[in-house]
PDB file of C-alpha atoms in Angstrom:
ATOM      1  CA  UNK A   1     138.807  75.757  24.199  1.00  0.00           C
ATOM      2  CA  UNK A   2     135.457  75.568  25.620  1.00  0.00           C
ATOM      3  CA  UNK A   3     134.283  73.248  22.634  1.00  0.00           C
ATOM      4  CA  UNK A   4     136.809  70.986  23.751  1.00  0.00           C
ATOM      5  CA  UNK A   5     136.509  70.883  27.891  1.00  0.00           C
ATOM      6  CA  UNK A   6     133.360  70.143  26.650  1.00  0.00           C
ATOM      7  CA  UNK A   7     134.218  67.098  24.444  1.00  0.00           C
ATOM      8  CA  UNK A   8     136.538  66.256  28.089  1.00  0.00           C
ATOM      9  CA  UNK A   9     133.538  66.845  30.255  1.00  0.00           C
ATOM     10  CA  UNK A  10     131.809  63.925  27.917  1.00  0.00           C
ATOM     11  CA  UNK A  11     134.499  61.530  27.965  1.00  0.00           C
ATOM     12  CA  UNK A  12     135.308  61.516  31.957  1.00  0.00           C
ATOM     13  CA  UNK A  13     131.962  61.424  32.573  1.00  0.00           C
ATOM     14  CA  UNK A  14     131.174  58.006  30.284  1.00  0.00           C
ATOM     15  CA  UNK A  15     134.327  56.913  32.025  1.00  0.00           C
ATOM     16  CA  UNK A  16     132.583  57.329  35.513  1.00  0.00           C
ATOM     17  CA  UNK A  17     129.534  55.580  34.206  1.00  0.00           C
ATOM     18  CA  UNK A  18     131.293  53.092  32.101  1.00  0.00           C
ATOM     19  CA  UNK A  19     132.505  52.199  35.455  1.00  0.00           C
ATOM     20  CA  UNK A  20     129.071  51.961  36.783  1.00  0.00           C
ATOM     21  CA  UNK A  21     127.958  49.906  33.763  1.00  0.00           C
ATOM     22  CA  UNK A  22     130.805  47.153  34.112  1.00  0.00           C
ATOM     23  CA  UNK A  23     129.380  46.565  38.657  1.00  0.00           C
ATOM     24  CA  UNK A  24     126.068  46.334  35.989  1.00  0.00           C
ATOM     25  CA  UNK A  25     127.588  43.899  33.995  1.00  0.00           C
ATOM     26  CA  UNK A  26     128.753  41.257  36.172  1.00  0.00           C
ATOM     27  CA  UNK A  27     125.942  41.936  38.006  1.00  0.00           C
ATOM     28  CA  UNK A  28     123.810  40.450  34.984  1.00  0.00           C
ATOM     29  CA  UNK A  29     126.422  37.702  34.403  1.00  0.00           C
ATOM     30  CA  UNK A  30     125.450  36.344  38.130  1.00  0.00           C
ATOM     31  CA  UNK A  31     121.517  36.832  37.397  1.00  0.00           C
ATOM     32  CA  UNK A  32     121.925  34.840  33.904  1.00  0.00           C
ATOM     33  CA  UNK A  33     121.962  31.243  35.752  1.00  0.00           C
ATOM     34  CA  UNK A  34     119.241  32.099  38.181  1.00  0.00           C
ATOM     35  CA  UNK A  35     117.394  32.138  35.439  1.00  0.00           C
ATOM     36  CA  UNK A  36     116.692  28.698  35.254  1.00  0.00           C
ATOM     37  CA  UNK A  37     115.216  28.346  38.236  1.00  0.00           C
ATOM     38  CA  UNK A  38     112.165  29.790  39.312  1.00  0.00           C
ATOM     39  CA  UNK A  39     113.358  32.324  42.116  1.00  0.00           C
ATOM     40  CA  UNK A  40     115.624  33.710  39.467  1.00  0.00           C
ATOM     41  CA  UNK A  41     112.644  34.123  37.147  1.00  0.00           C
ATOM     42  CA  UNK A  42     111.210  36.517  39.470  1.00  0.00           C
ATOM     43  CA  UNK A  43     113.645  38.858  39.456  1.00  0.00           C
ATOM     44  CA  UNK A  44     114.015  39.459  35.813  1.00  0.00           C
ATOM     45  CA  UNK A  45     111.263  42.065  35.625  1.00  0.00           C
ATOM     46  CA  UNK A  46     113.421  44.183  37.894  1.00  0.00           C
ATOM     47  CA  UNK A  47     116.151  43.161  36.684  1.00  0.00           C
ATOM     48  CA  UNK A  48     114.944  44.475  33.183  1.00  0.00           C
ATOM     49  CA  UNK A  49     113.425  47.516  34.516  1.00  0.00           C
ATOM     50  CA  UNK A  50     116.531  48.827  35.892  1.00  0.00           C
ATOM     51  CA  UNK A  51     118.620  47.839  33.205  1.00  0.00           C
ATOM     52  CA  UNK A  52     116.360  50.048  30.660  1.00  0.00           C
ATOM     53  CA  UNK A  53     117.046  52.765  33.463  1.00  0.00           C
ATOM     54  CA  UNK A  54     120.249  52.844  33.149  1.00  0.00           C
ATOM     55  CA  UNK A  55     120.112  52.636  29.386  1.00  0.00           C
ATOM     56  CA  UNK A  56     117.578  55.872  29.429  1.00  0.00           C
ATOM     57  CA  UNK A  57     120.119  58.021  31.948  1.00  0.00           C
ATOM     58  CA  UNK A  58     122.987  56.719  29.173  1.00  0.00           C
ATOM     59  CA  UNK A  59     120.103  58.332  26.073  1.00  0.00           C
ATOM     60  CA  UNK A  60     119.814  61.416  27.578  1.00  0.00           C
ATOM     61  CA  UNK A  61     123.199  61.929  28.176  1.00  0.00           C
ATOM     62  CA  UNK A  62     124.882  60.945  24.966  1.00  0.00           C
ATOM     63  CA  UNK A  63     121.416  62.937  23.369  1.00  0.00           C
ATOM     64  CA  UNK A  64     122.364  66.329  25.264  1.00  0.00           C
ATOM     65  CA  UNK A  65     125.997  65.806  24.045  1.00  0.00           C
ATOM     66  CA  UNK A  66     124.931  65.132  20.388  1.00  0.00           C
ATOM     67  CA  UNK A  67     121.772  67.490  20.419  1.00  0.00           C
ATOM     68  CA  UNK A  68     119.261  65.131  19.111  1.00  0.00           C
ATOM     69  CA  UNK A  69     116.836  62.996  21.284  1.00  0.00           C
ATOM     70  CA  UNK A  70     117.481  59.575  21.186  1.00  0.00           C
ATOM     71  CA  UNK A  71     114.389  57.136  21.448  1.00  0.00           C
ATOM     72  CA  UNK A  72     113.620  54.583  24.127  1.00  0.00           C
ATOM     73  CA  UNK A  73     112.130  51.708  24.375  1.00  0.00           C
ATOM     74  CA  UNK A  74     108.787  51.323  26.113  1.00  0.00           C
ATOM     75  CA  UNK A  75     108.183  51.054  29.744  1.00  0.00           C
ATOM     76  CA  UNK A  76     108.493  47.600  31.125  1.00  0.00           C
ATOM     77  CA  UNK A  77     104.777  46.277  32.304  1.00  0.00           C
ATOM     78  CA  UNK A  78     104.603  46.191  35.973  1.00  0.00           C
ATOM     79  CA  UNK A  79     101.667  43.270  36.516  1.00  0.00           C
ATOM     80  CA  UNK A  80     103.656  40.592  34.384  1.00  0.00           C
ATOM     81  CA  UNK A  81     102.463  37.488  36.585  1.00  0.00           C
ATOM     82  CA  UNK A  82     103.088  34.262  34.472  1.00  0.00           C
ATOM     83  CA  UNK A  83     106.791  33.027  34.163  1.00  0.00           C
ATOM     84  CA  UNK A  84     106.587  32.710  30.726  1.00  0.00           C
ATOM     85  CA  UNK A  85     105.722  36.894  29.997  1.00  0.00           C
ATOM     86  CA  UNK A  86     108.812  37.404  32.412  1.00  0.00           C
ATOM     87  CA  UNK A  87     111.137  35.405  30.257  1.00  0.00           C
ATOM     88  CA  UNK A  88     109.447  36.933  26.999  1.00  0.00           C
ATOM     89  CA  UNK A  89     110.530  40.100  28.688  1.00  0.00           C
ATOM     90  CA  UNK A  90     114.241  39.000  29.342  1.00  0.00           C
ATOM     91  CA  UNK A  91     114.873  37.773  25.707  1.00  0.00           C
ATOM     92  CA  UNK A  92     112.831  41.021  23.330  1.00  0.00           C
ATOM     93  CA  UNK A  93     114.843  43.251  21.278  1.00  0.00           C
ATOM     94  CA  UNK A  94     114.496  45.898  23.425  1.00  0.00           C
ATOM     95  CA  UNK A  95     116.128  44.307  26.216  1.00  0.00           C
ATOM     96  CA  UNK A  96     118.655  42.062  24.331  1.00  0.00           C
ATOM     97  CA  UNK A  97     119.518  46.167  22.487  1.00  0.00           C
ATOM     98  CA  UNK A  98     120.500  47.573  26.160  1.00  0.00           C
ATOM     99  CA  UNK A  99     122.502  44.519  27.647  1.00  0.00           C
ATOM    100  CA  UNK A 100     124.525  44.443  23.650  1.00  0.00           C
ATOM    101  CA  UNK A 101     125.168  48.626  24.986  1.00  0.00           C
ATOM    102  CA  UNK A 102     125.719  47.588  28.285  1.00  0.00           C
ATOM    103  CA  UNK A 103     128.199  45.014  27.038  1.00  0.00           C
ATOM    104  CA  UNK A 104     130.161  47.027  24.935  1.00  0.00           C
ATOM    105  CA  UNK A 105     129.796  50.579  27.445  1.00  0.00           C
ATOM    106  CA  UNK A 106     131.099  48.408  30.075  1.00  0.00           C
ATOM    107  CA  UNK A 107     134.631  46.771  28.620  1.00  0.00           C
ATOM    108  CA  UNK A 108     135.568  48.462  25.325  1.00  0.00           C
ATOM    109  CA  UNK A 109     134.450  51.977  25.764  1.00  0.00           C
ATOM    110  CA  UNK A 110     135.361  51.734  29.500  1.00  0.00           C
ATOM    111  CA  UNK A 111     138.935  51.239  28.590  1.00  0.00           C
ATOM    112  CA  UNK A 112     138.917  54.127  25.544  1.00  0.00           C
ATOM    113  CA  UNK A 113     137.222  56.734  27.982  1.00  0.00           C
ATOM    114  CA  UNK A 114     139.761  55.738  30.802  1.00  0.00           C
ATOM    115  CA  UNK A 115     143.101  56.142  28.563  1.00  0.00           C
ATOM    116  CA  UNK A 116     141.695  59.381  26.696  1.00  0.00           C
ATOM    117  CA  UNK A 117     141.217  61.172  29.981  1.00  0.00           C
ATOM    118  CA  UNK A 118     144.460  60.635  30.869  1.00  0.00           C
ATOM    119  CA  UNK A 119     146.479  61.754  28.207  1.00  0.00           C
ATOM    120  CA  UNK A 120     146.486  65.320  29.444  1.00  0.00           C
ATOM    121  CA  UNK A 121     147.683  64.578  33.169  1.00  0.00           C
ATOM    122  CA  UNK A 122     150.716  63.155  31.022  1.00  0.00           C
ATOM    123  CA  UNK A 123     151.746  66.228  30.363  1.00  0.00           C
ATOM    124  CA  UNK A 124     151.387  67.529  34.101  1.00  0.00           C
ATOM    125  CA  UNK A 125     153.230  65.156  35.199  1.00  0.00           C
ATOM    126  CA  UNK A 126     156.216  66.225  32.109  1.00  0.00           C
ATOM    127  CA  UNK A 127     156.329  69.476  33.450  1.00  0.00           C
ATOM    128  CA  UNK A 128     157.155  68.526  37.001  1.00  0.00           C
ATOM    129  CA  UNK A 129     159.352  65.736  35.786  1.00  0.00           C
ATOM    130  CA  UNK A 130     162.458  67.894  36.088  1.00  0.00           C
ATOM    131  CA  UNK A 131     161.493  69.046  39.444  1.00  0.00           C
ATOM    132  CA  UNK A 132     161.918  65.556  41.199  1.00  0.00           C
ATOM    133  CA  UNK A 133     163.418  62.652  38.750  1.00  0.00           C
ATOM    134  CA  UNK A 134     166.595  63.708  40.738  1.00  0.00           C
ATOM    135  CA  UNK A 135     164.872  62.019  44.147  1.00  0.00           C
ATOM    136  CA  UNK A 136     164.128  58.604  42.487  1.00  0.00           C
ATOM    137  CA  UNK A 137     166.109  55.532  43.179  1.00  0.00           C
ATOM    138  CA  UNK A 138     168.908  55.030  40.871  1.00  0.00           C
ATOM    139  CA  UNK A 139     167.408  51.517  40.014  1.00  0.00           C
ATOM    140  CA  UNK A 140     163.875  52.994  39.381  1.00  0.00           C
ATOM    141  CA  UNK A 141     164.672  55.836  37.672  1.00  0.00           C
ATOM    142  CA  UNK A 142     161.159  58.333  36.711  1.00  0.00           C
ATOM    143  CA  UNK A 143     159.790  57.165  33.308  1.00  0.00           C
ATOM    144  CA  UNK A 144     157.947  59.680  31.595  1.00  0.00           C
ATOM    145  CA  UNK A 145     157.348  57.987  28.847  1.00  0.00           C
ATOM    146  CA  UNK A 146     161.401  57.157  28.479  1.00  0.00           C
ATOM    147  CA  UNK A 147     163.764  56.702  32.052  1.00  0.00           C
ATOM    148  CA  UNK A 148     164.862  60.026  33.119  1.00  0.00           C
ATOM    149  CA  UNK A 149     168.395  59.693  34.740  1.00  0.00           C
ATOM    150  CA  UNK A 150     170.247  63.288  33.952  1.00  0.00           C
ATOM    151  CA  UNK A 151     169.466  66.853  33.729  1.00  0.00           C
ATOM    152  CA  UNK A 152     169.826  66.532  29.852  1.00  0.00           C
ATOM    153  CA  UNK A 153     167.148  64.180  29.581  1.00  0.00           C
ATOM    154  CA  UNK A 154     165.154  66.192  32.058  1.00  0.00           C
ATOM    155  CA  UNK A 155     165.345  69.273  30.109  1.00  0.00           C
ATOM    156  CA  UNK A 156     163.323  67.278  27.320  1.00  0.00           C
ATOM    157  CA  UNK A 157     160.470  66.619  29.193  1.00  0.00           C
ATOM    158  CA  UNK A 158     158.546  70.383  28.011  1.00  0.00           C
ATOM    159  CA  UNK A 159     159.187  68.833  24.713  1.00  0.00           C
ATOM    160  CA  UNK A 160     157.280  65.839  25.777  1.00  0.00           C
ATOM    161  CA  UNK A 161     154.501  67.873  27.188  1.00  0.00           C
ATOM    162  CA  UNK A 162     153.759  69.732  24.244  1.00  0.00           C
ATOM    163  CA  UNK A 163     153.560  66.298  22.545  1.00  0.00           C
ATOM    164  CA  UNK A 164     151.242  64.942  25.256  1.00  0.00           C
ATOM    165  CA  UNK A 165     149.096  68.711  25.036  1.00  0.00           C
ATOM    166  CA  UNK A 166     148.753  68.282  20.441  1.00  0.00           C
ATOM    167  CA  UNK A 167     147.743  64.384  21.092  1.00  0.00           C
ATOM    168  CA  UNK A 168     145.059  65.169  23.785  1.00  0.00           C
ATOM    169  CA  UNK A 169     143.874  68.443  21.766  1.00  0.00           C
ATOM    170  CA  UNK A 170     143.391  66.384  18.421  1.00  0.00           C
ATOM    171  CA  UNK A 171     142.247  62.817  19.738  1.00  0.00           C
ATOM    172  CA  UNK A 172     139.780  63.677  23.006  1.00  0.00           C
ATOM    173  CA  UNK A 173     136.931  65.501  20.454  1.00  0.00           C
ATOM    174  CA  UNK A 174     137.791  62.532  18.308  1.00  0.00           C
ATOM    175  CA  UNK A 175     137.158  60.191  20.993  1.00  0.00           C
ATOM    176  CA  UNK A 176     134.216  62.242  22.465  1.00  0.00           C
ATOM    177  CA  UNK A 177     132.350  61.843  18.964  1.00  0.00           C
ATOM    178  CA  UNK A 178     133.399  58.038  18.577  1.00  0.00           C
ATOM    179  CA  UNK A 179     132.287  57.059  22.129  1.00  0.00           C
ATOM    180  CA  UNK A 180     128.530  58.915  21.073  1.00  0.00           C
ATOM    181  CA  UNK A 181     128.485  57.903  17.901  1.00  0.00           C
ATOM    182  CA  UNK A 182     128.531  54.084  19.630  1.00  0.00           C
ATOM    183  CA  UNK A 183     126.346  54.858  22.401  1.00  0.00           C
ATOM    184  CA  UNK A 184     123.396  56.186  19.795  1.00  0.00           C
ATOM    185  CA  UNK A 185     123.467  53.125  17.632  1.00  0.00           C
ATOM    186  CA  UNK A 186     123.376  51.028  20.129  1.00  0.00           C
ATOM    187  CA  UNK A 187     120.644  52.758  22.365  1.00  0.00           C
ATOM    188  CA  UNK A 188     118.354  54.189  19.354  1.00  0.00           C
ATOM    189  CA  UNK A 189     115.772  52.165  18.736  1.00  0.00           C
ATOM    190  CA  UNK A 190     115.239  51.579  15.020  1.00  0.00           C
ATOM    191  CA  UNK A 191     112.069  53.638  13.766  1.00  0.00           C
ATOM    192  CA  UNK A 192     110.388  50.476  12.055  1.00  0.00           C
ATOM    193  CA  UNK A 193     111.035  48.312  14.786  1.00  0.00           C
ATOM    194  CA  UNK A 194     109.324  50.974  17.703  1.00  0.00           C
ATOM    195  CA  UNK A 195     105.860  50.353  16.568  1.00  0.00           C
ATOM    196  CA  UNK A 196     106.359  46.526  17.128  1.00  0.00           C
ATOM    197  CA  UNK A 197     108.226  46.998  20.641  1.00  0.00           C
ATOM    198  CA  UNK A 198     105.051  49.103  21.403  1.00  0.00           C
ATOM    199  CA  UNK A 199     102.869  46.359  20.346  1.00  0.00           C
ATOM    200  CA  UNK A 200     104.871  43.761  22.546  1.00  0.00           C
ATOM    201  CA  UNK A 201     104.457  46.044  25.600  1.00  0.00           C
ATOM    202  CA  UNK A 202     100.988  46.286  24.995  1.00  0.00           C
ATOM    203  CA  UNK A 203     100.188  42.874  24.137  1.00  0.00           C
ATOM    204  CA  UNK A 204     102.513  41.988  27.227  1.00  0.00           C
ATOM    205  CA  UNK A 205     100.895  44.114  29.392  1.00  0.00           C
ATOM    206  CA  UNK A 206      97.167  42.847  28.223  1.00  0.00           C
ATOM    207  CA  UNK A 207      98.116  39.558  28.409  1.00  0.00           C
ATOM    208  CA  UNK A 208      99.065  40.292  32.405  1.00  0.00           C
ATOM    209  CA  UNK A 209      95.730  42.193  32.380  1.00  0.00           C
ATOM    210  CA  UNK A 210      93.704  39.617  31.715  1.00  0.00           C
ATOM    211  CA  UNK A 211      95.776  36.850  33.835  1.00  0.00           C
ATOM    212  CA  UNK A 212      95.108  39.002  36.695  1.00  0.00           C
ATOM    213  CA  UNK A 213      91.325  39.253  35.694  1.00  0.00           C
ATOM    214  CA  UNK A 214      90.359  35.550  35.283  1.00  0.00           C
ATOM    215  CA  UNK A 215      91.847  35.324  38.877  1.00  0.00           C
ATOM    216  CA  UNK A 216      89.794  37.183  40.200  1.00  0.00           C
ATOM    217  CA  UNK A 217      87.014  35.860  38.233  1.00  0.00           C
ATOM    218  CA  UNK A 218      88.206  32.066  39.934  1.00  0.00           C
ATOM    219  CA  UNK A 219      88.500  34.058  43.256  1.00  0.00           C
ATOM    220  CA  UNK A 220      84.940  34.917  42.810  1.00  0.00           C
ATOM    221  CA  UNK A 221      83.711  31.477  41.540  1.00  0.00           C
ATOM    222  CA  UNK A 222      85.122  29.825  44.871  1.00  0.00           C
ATOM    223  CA  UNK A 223      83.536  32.084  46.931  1.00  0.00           C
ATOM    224  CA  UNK A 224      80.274  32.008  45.737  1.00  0.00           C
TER     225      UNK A 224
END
């Protein structure tokens, strides 16, 4: 029993933040044609940066559930200056890998997590069918999953949440392992490609280095 509030725990909770992912989402979807303007531009380093946040928060989570640690990508470099680094920055693997997750955390797993977590309210609500169907409208009888009009139909609905009580005890672990089984191949980052993500940062954040120096060396020029 414990094993599976557990597995419950994990699926409400990537509900919740499946939730949080899809204000993400269309968040993205109204950054996407800033992009091609310069203002826009600007923002993408942010932008990035908390995206990659998110992603991390969604690693450690689905990593605790799974026991395993799931690797990251690198830190985003915070002195990226030319437009062109920034726009490198929107379009590497490591961010195109978390906006693919964010994608699919955001509309497919969103509506899995949300129906799984359901299922066992169903059968609450079975139990305390036969206390109330009576006090519907004739016209909009209680449906629970089938119209409940008479005290012989009523006096099915224990049957129904037993039914509701086997689905939710078989599929939610199911579903638990499914939704982190997704999340982990879509957040790992592959173990050949790290070293070259790595590289990128660095070369990313040398590149930024060395903008920043030959400004001041041109700062220095003028002055003298």
């Amino acid at each position: 029993m414990r094993r599976w509030l557990r597995d419950w725990r994990f699926v409400a909770v990537e509900a919740v933040t499946s939730a949080v992912s899809i204000l993400f989402f269309c968040a993205g979807l109204v950054l996407v044609p800033l992009m091609i303007i310069p203002g826009g531009v600007l923002l993408l380093p942010g932008a990035v940066r908390i995206l990659h946040d998110w992603s991390d928060r969604a690693r450690r989570r689905v990593g605790s559930y799974r026991g395993e640690s799931i690797r990251g990508p690198a830190p985003v470099p915070r002195d990226l200056r030319s437009i062109d680094e920034r726009i490198q920055l929107a379009l590497s693997p490591p961010t195109v890998r978390d906006a693919l997750w964010l994608a699919v955390d955001a509309i497919p797993l969103f509506s899995i997590a949300i129906v799984t977590i359901v299922i066992p309210l169903g059968a609450v609500n079975s139990l305390a069918v036969p206390f109330y169907w009576q006090y519907a409208p004739a016209d909009e009888p209680v449906t629970a999953p089938y119209p409940v009009t008479s005290w012989p139909l009523a006096a099915t609905m224990p049957l129904m949440a037993l039914v509701y009580v086997l689905i939710s005890w078989a599929l939610i672990p199911a579903v638990a392992r499914l939704l982190a089984l997704i999340s982990s191949r879509l957040l790992a980052v592959p173990a050949r490609s790290s070293l070259a993500e790595r590289v990128d940062a660095l070369t990313l954040s040398r590149a930024a280095a060395l903008d920043a120096h030959a400004a001041e060396l041109r700062r220095i020029e003028r002055d003298l």
